[in-house]
Amino acid sequence: ILKFSLLLLNLEEYYFEQHRANHILHKSSHHERKIRGSLKICSKSAIFEPDAISQPIIKIPLRDCIKIGKHGENGANRHFTKAKSGSISLIFSQVYFIKEHNVVAPYKIERGKMEYVFELDVPGKVEDVVETLLQVSTCWVENSKQTEITAILQSRLARTSFDKNRFQNISEKLHMECKAEMVTPLVTNPGHVCITDTNLYFQPLNGYPKPVVQITLQDVRRIYKRRHGLMPLGLEVFCTEDDLCSDIYLKFYEPQDRDDLYFYIATYLEHHVAEHTAESYMLQWQRGHLSNYQYLLHLNNLADRSCNDLSQYPVFPWIIHDYSSSELDLSNPGTFRDLSKPVGALNKERLERLLTRYQEMPEPKFMYGSHYSSPGYVLFYLVRIAPEYMLCLQNGRFDNADRMFNSIAETWKNCLDGATDFKELIPEFYGDDVSFLVNSLKLDLGKRQGGQMVDDVELPPWASSPEDFLQKSKDALESNYVSEHLHEWIDLIFGYKQKGSGAVGAHNVFHPLTYEGGVDLNSIQDPDEKVAMLTQILEFGQTPKQLFVTPHPRRITPKFKSLSQTSSYNASMADSPVSPGEESFEDLTEESKTLEIFLICPLLIIKLDSTLKMFSKESKMLQRSISFSNMALSSCLLLPGDATVITSSWDNNVYFYSIAFGRRQDTLMGHDDAVSKICWHDNRLYSASWDSTVKVWSGVPAEMPGTKRHHFDLLAELEHDVSVDTISLNPASTLLVSGTKEGTVNIWDLTTATLMHQIPCHSGIVCDTAFSPDSRHVLSTGADGCLNVIDVQTGMLISSMTSDEPQRCFVWDGNSVLSGSQSGELLVWDLLGAKISERIQGHTGAVTCIWMNEQCSSIITGGEDRQIIFWKLQY
């Protein structure tokens, strides 16, 4: 039975090495007793673990050591007459006794000057061990602490390397090796990481709990980059799809090592496993393919929440409001907590008091002085199954018996009424394991004021047993009421109400230190001050990474198969009203049937015959028809304010047209070949051209439309090797994606005008590109019929799906993709299943353009058949 665990170490303490030894006890000057065990040398303590279970573990804090030396130096102590020269003497003022008879209980402390002698099995090691103990203890005496400890650790890691004899197979090829720490709750264990073509290995420096941890790459299902201690140094690997806990969590010393390892595993996974994003999970959830529990688990994972990091433990909501009835009525909305409010805002009177304080508070203001998730809160719930974690966090003590997790109803009441209690729940409340509710370890958790011992958690009257409580909690989480309102809670915890004005409006403002980026640790020069600040942040609790910046949709799934065609118009329209009941405009022109409608936005059409046409959907009237040049127009857009239309042309120019004054306002002669696509954001024009460039212009609009001309300055020129056929911007306009005629997708950082990634992923022209709403992914379609998904951060192609014909254009709300085909079909793509899920007949010729409104409720398509078709999404 393992009595020792890393939880016996203090926070930020490392376990370096162990030596087989005897602890020598003296009963009289001639009588000694030896206790067999192992002496463990750590960065803040010396720990002796006896082999006999009846004996307690001895922990001697090095800061309490008065003298450390080889036994017998400076005159032998008369009590230890038979101690050999291979012995170490520790004289100290305080010692802890832990897990006597292997029972988990508060640590016993003995104070007063005393001496312990440990006789090593290998006498030759004594000097090295004494030197290490002196070196480490000096750090605590001289207060140089963490810097020195880190130096000692790094020196030890530098002197060792991964033992290649641990490879599973002699033919394995080493890919990379680096230093890292394996992370488990409250502790990290330094060692060496090694990755080969088939396995991921971690070898702890101290050989604990086993000489090597091995994970077969073929078994890996998911990997996540993690913030650890507020730094981008963590990597978590899962070999299962839905489990709460991962198979290994590693913390690296350099972000580059973490990123390199992530890239290697991600590249391996690319051929085996589809990558999941918040958007893809949201789509699965909306369609009912994921339960509420699974969806929350995935969101927690994506938001850096991990069971291995108690400061970022997965957070789940309180769902039930009724803990007093004998029956739980899940059909009654009154049974449920209001999911649109944070816990702190559920009690109106308490909220008013907090808001008064908030208004009087100097900047930075916050409404709640404690968080909804912290290590203390997690262990409050889990103390019955994780008592050693609680003892580790609280320096060998349990909490006061009356402050323990004694009753569900009592805890809920305190969260509603307590002045500083705003905690949410943890996933265990909706799982299958009842252990955390039952004192099956028979722990002595203290006596309450009323005299009763703390034992099992008291359940509400509607629960007949712990199993029944969990089952009913799960039923509540998956109920219709929660399915209809869960998006409101997601907005608070993971979404747009997490910070900024959305958080203020929702009464959801926590202490600045709890938010990502709330403090710049790198700006703190003093290492010990940095550790103190980090410890404060980690103990206080952290807000999850923000996953959504717009309101999260409800659990209703609009399916493209329910697109209904509301009307279609012929694009070659006469300037006459349409007679009642007619669905298409009469064609009075003799234009060739091969003319294409190239791009549309509401009420605007441009055609390859060089005309811009504007019509009213309501009156079905053609309002304007404007010709700019003798060459085709390629794209158009309406400027904010709806007063100016910009269109690009194959004649190398960009034209500005004033709707109010009915005339061309300006011409930008910006390129040496056809302009293929234009975008506009925040008074900047982005133009792509067959001259192999994308140009960024600052466009100061005319003060009075139609009077003054625009003034343009060239801000940047993004050079390509071949002609550029399409571009698009991310929502913040900090990134631009371009697609070329040779099938390359390029991702550019607009803040520095530099190329981030160049991905050759199509054979033939890239027809259309777009960013996901959160800017984490780029989607592209091409003449090769492929639909590709690219990770923006790594530039990796994470998914590629094929169709049997060119896909000319698409719309994407981050979840669903609707593309327009060469044949005129509209295709609905299932990004998760990597397949086409629907085919809708749209046009009789190629679909050349597609537009969707912001609400994702209306779609307009245009095609080579010169038809514009309006579609409605039906719920």
PDB file of C-alpha atoms in Angstrom, residues 615-758:
ATOM      1  CA  PHE A 615     -34.110  46.392 -57.252  1.00  0.00           C
ATOM      2  CA  SER A 616     -36.714  46.395 -54.513  1.00  0.00           C
ATOM      3  CA  LYS A 617     -37.720  43.022 -53.100  1.00  0.00           C
ATOM      4  CA  GLU A 618     -40.948  44.497 -51.766  1.00  0.00           C
ATOM      5  CA  SER A 619     -42.216  46.133 -54.980  1.00  0.00           C
ATOM      6  CA  LYS A 620     -40.380  43.685 -57.252  1.00  0.00           C
ATOM      7  CA  MET A 621     -39.268  46.728 -59.237  1.00  0.00           C
ATOM      8  CA  LEU A 622     -35.928  47.221 -60.916  1.00  0.00           C
ATOM      9  CA  GLN A 623     -34.822  50.581 -59.556  1.00  0.00           C
ATOM     10  CA  ARG A 624     -31.452  51.236 -61.188  1.00  0.00           C
ATOM     11  CA  SER A 625     -29.191  49.740 -63.821  1.00  0.00           C
ATOM     12  CA  ILE A 626     -25.725  51.269 -63.990  1.00  0.00           C
ATOM     13  CA  SER A 627     -22.857  50.451 -66.331  1.00  0.00           C
ATOM     14  CA  PHE A 628     -19.341  51.364 -65.195  1.00  0.00           C
ATOM     15  CA  SER A 629     -16.976  50.000 -67.823  1.00  0.00           C
ATOM     16  CA  ASN A 630     -16.835  47.717 -70.815  1.00  0.00           C
ATOM     17  CA  MET A 631     -15.534  44.853 -68.691  1.00  0.00           C
ATOM     18  CA  ALA A 632     -17.170  42.559 -66.159  1.00  0.00           C
ATOM     19  CA  LEU A 633     -17.808  43.541 -62.544  1.00  0.00           C
ATOM     20  CA  SER A 634     -16.464  41.012 -60.056  1.00  0.00           C
ATOM     21  CA  SER A 635     -17.827  41.943 -56.608  1.00  0.00           C
ATOM     22  CA  CYS A 636     -19.814  44.619 -54.841  1.00  0.00           C
ATOM     23  CA  LEU A 637     -20.619  45.815 -51.331  1.00  0.00           C
ATOM     24  CA  LEU A 638     -22.764  48.400 -49.636  1.00  0.00           C
ATOM     25  CA  LEU A 639     -20.932  50.792 -47.289  1.00  0.00           C
ATOM     26  CA  PRO A 640     -22.254  51.388 -43.740  1.00  0.00           C
ATOM     27  CA  GLY A 641     -24.978  54.001 -43.914  1.00  0.00           C
ATOM     28  CA  ASP A 642     -26.367  52.445 -47.121  1.00  0.00           C
ATOM     29  CA  ALA A 643     -25.468  55.550 -49.177  1.00  0.00           C
ATOM     30  CA  THR A 644     -22.558  54.210 -51.245  1.00  0.00           C
ATOM     31  CA  VAL A 645     -21.984  51.066 -53.285  1.00  0.00           C
ATOM     32  CA  ILE A 646     -18.449  49.914 -54.117  1.00  0.00           C
ATOM     33  CA  THR A 647     -17.870  47.529 -56.983  1.00  0.00           C
ATOM     34  CA  SER A 648     -14.711  45.977 -58.392  1.00  0.00           C
ATOM     35  CA  SER A 649     -14.079  45.299 -62.053  1.00  0.00           C
ATOM     36  CA  TRP A 650     -11.965  43.236 -64.384  1.00  0.00           C
ATOM     37  CA  ASP A 651     -10.721  46.548 -65.801  1.00  0.00           C
ATOM     38  CA  ASN A 652      -8.353  46.829 -62.765  1.00  0.00           C
ATOM     39  CA  ASN A 653     -10.482  49.514 -61.053  1.00  0.00           C
ATOM     40  CA  VAL A 654     -12.729  49.891 -58.020  1.00  0.00           C
ATOM     41  CA  TYR A 655     -15.799  52.137 -58.504  1.00  0.00           C
ATOM     42  CA  PHE A 656     -17.756  54.116 -55.910  1.00  0.00           C
ATOM     43  CA  TYR A 657     -21.403  54.841 -56.667  1.00  0.00           C
ATOM     44  CA  SER A 658     -23.585  57.241 -54.656  1.00  0.00           C
ATOM     45  CA  ILE A 659     -27.116  55.871 -54.279  1.00  0.00           C
ATOM     46  CA  ALA A 660     -28.434  59.233 -53.085  1.00  0.00           C
ATOM     47  CA  PHE A 661     -27.079  61.193 -56.051  1.00  0.00           C
ATOM     48  CA  GLY A 662     -27.398  58.394 -58.592  1.00  0.00           C
ATOM     49  CA  ARG A 663     -23.943  58.753 -60.024  1.00  0.00           C
ATOM     50  CA  ARG A 664     -20.425  57.424 -59.935  1.00  0.00           C
ATOM     51  CA  GLN A 665     -18.619  59.225 -57.148  1.00  0.00           C
ATOM     52  CA  ASP A 666     -15.039  58.013 -57.502  1.00  0.00           C
ATOM     53  CA  THR A 667     -12.712  55.540 -59.198  1.00  0.00           C
ATOM     54  CA  LEU A 668      -9.719  53.908 -57.537  1.00  0.00           C
ATOM     55  CA  MET A 669      -7.177  52.756 -60.094  1.00  0.00           C
ATOM     56  CA  GLY A 670      -5.330  50.488 -57.703  1.00  0.00           C
ATOM     57  CA  HIS A 671      -4.152  47.370 -59.555  1.00  0.00           C
ATOM     58  CA  ASP A 672      -2.302  46.146 -62.649  1.00  0.00           C
ATOM     59  CA  ASP A 673      -4.796  43.390 -63.448  1.00  0.00           C
ATOM     60  CA  ALA A 674      -8.434  42.471 -62.749  1.00  0.00           C
ATOM     61  CA  VAL A 675      -9.732  43.188 -59.234  1.00  0.00           C
ATOM     62  CA  SER A 676     -11.314  39.895 -58.129  1.00  0.00           C
ATOM     63  CA  LYS A 677     -12.782  40.687 -54.701  1.00  0.00           C
ATOM     64  CA  ILE A 678     -13.173  43.624 -52.290  1.00  0.00           C
ATOM     65  CA  CYS A 679     -13.907  43.861 -48.548  1.00  0.00           C
ATOM     66  CA  TRP A 680     -14.527  46.913 -46.367  1.00  0.00           C
ATOM     67  CA  HIS A 681     -14.213  47.365 -42.608  1.00  0.00           C
ATOM     68  CA  ASP A 682     -13.763  50.398 -40.411  1.00  0.00           C
ATOM     69  CA  ASN A 683     -12.890  52.834 -43.236  1.00  0.00           C
ATOM     70  CA  ARG A 684     -10.436  50.409 -44.792  1.00  0.00           C
ATOM     71  CA  LEU A 685     -10.761  48.892 -48.214  1.00  0.00           C
ATOM     72  CA  TYR A 686      -9.168  45.520 -48.984  1.00  0.00           C
ATOM     73  CA  SER A 687      -8.782  44.668 -52.667  1.00  0.00           C
ATOM     74  CA  ALA A 688      -7.602  41.368 -54.183  1.00  0.00           C
ATOM     75  CA  SER A 689      -6.325  41.169 -57.711  1.00  0.00           C
ATOM     76  CA  TRP A 690      -5.047  38.868 -60.440  1.00  0.00           C
ATOM     77  CA  ASP A 691      -1.870  40.974 -60.264  1.00  0.00           C
ATOM     78  CA  SER A 692      -0.869  38.707 -57.293  1.00  0.00           C
ATOM     79  CA  THR A 693      -1.476  41.305 -54.589  1.00  0.00           C
ATOM     80  CA  VAL A 694      -3.966  42.156 -51.906  1.00  0.00           C
ATOM     81  CA  LYS A 695      -3.890  45.864 -51.081  1.00  0.00           C
ATOM     82  CA  VAL A 696      -5.098  47.593 -47.929  1.00  0.00           C
ATOM     83  CA  TRP A 697      -6.290  51.197 -48.353  1.00  0.00           C
ATOM     84  CA  SER A 698      -7.340  53.737 -45.771  1.00  0.00           C
ATOM     85  CA  GLY A 699     -10.542  55.113 -47.226  1.00  0.00           C
ATOM     86  CA  VAL A 700     -11.779  58.349 -45.719  1.00  0.00           C
ATOM     87  CA  PRO A 701     -15.373  58.538 -46.989  1.00  0.00           C
ATOM     88  CA  ALA A 702     -16.707  61.720 -48.534  1.00  0.00           C
ATOM     89  CA  GLU A 703     -18.299  64.009 -45.958  1.00  0.00           C
ATOM     90  CA  MET A 704     -21.316  64.661 -48.190  1.00  0.00           C
ATOM     91  CA  PRO A 705     -22.102  61.821 -50.573  1.00  0.00           C
ATOM     92  CA  GLY A 706     -21.794  62.874 -54.153  1.00  0.00           C
ATOM     93  CA  THR A 707     -19.873  66.074 -53.434  1.00  0.00           C
ATOM     94  CA  LYS A 708     -16.314  65.321 -52.348  1.00  0.00           C
ATOM     95  CA  ARG A 709     -14.212  62.504 -53.647  1.00  0.00           C
ATOM     96  CA  HIS A 710     -12.800  59.753 -51.443  1.00  0.00           C
ATOM     97  CA  HIS A 711      -9.180  60.057 -50.385  1.00  0.00           C
ATOM     98  CA  PHE A 712      -7.205  56.815 -50.384  1.00  0.00           C
ATOM     99  CA  ASP A 713      -3.780  55.965 -48.958  1.00  0.00           C
ATOM    100  CA  LEU A 714      -2.129  52.601 -49.586  1.00  0.00           C
ATOM    101  CA  LEU A 715      -1.406  51.167 -46.106  1.00  0.00           C
ATOM    102  CA  ALA A 716      -0.104  47.709 -47.002  1.00  0.00           C
ATOM    103  CA  GLU A 717       0.529  45.404 -49.920  1.00  0.00           C
ATOM    104  CA  LEU A 718       0.295  41.649 -49.338  1.00  0.00           C
ATOM    105  CA  GLU A 719       2.420  39.956 -51.997  1.00  0.00           C
ATOM    106  CA  HIS A 720       1.428  36.576 -53.457  1.00  0.00           C
ATOM    107  CA  ASP A 721       3.124  34.299 -55.966  1.00  0.00           C
ATOM    108  CA  VAL A 722       0.104  34.019 -58.274  1.00  0.00           C
ATOM    109  CA  SER A 723      -3.211  35.748 -58.890  1.00  0.00           C
ATOM    110  CA  VAL A 724      -5.572  36.097 -55.933  1.00  0.00           C
ATOM    111  CA  ASP A 725      -9.173  35.049 -56.563  1.00  0.00           C
ATOM    112  CA  THR A 726     -10.849  35.609 -53.219  1.00  0.00           C
ATOM    113  CA  ILE A 727     -10.311  37.215 -49.793  1.00  0.00           C
ATOM    114  CA  SER A 728     -12.257  37.586 -46.550  1.00  0.00           C
ATOM    115  CA  LEU A 729     -11.713  39.191 -43.142  1.00  0.00           C
ATOM    116  CA  ASN A 730     -12.240  37.903 -39.627  1.00  0.00           C
ATOM    117  CA  PRO A 731     -14.928  39.771 -37.594  1.00  0.00           C
ATOM    118  CA  ALA A 732     -12.343  42.028 -35.891  1.00  0.00           C
ATOM    119  CA  SER A 733     -10.464  42.665 -39.167  1.00  0.00           C
ATOM    120  CA  THR A 734      -7.170  41.665 -37.589  1.00  0.00           C
ATOM    121  CA  LEU A 735      -6.757  38.690 -39.942  1.00  0.00           C
ATOM    122  CA  LEU A 736      -7.265  38.207 -43.675  1.00  0.00           C
ATOM    123  CA  VAL A 737      -7.493  34.970 -45.628  1.00  0.00           C
ATOM    124  CA  SER A 738      -6.745  34.873 -49.343  1.00  0.00           C
ATOM    125  CA  GLY A 739      -7.234  32.105 -51.914  1.00  0.00           C
ATOM    126  CA  THR A 740      -5.200  31.855 -55.121  1.00  0.00           C
ATOM    127  CA  LYS A 741      -5.735  30.386 -58.571  1.00  0.00           C
ATOM    128  CA  GLU A 742      -3.236  27.612 -57.792  1.00  0.00           C
ATOM    129  CA  GLY A 743      -5.133  26.360 -54.744  1.00  0.00           C
ATOM    130  CA  THR A 744      -3.183  27.980 -51.906  1.00  0.00           C
ATOM    131  CA  VAL A 745      -4.927  29.465 -48.865  1.00  0.00           C
ATOM    132  CA  ASN A 746      -2.923  32.213 -47.112  1.00  0.00           C
ATOM    133  CA  ILE A 747      -3.626  33.591 -43.627  1.00  0.00           C
ATOM    134  CA  TRP A 748      -2.308  37.106 -42.971  1.00  0.00           C
ATOM    135  CA  ASP A 749      -1.914  39.100 -39.760  1.00  0.00           C
ATOM    136  CA  LEU A 750      -3.217  42.553 -40.722  1.00  0.00           C
ATOM    137  CA  THR A 751      -1.798  44.233 -37.612  1.00  0.00           C
ATOM    138  CA  THR A 752       1.728  43.603 -38.931  1.00  0.00           C
ATOM    139  CA  ALA A 753       0.914  42.899 -42.618  1.00  0.00           C
ATOM    140  CA  THR A 754       2.790  39.594 -42.362  1.00  0.00           C
ATOM    141  CA  LEU A 755       2.016  36.122 -43.671  1.00  0.00           C
ATOM    142  CA  MET A 756       1.193  33.717 -40.833  1.00  0.00           C
ATOM    143  CA  HIS A 757       0.492  30.542 -42.826  1.00  0.00           C
ATOM    144  CA  GLN A 758       0.529  29.355 -46.434  1.00  0.00           C
TER     145      GLN A 758
END
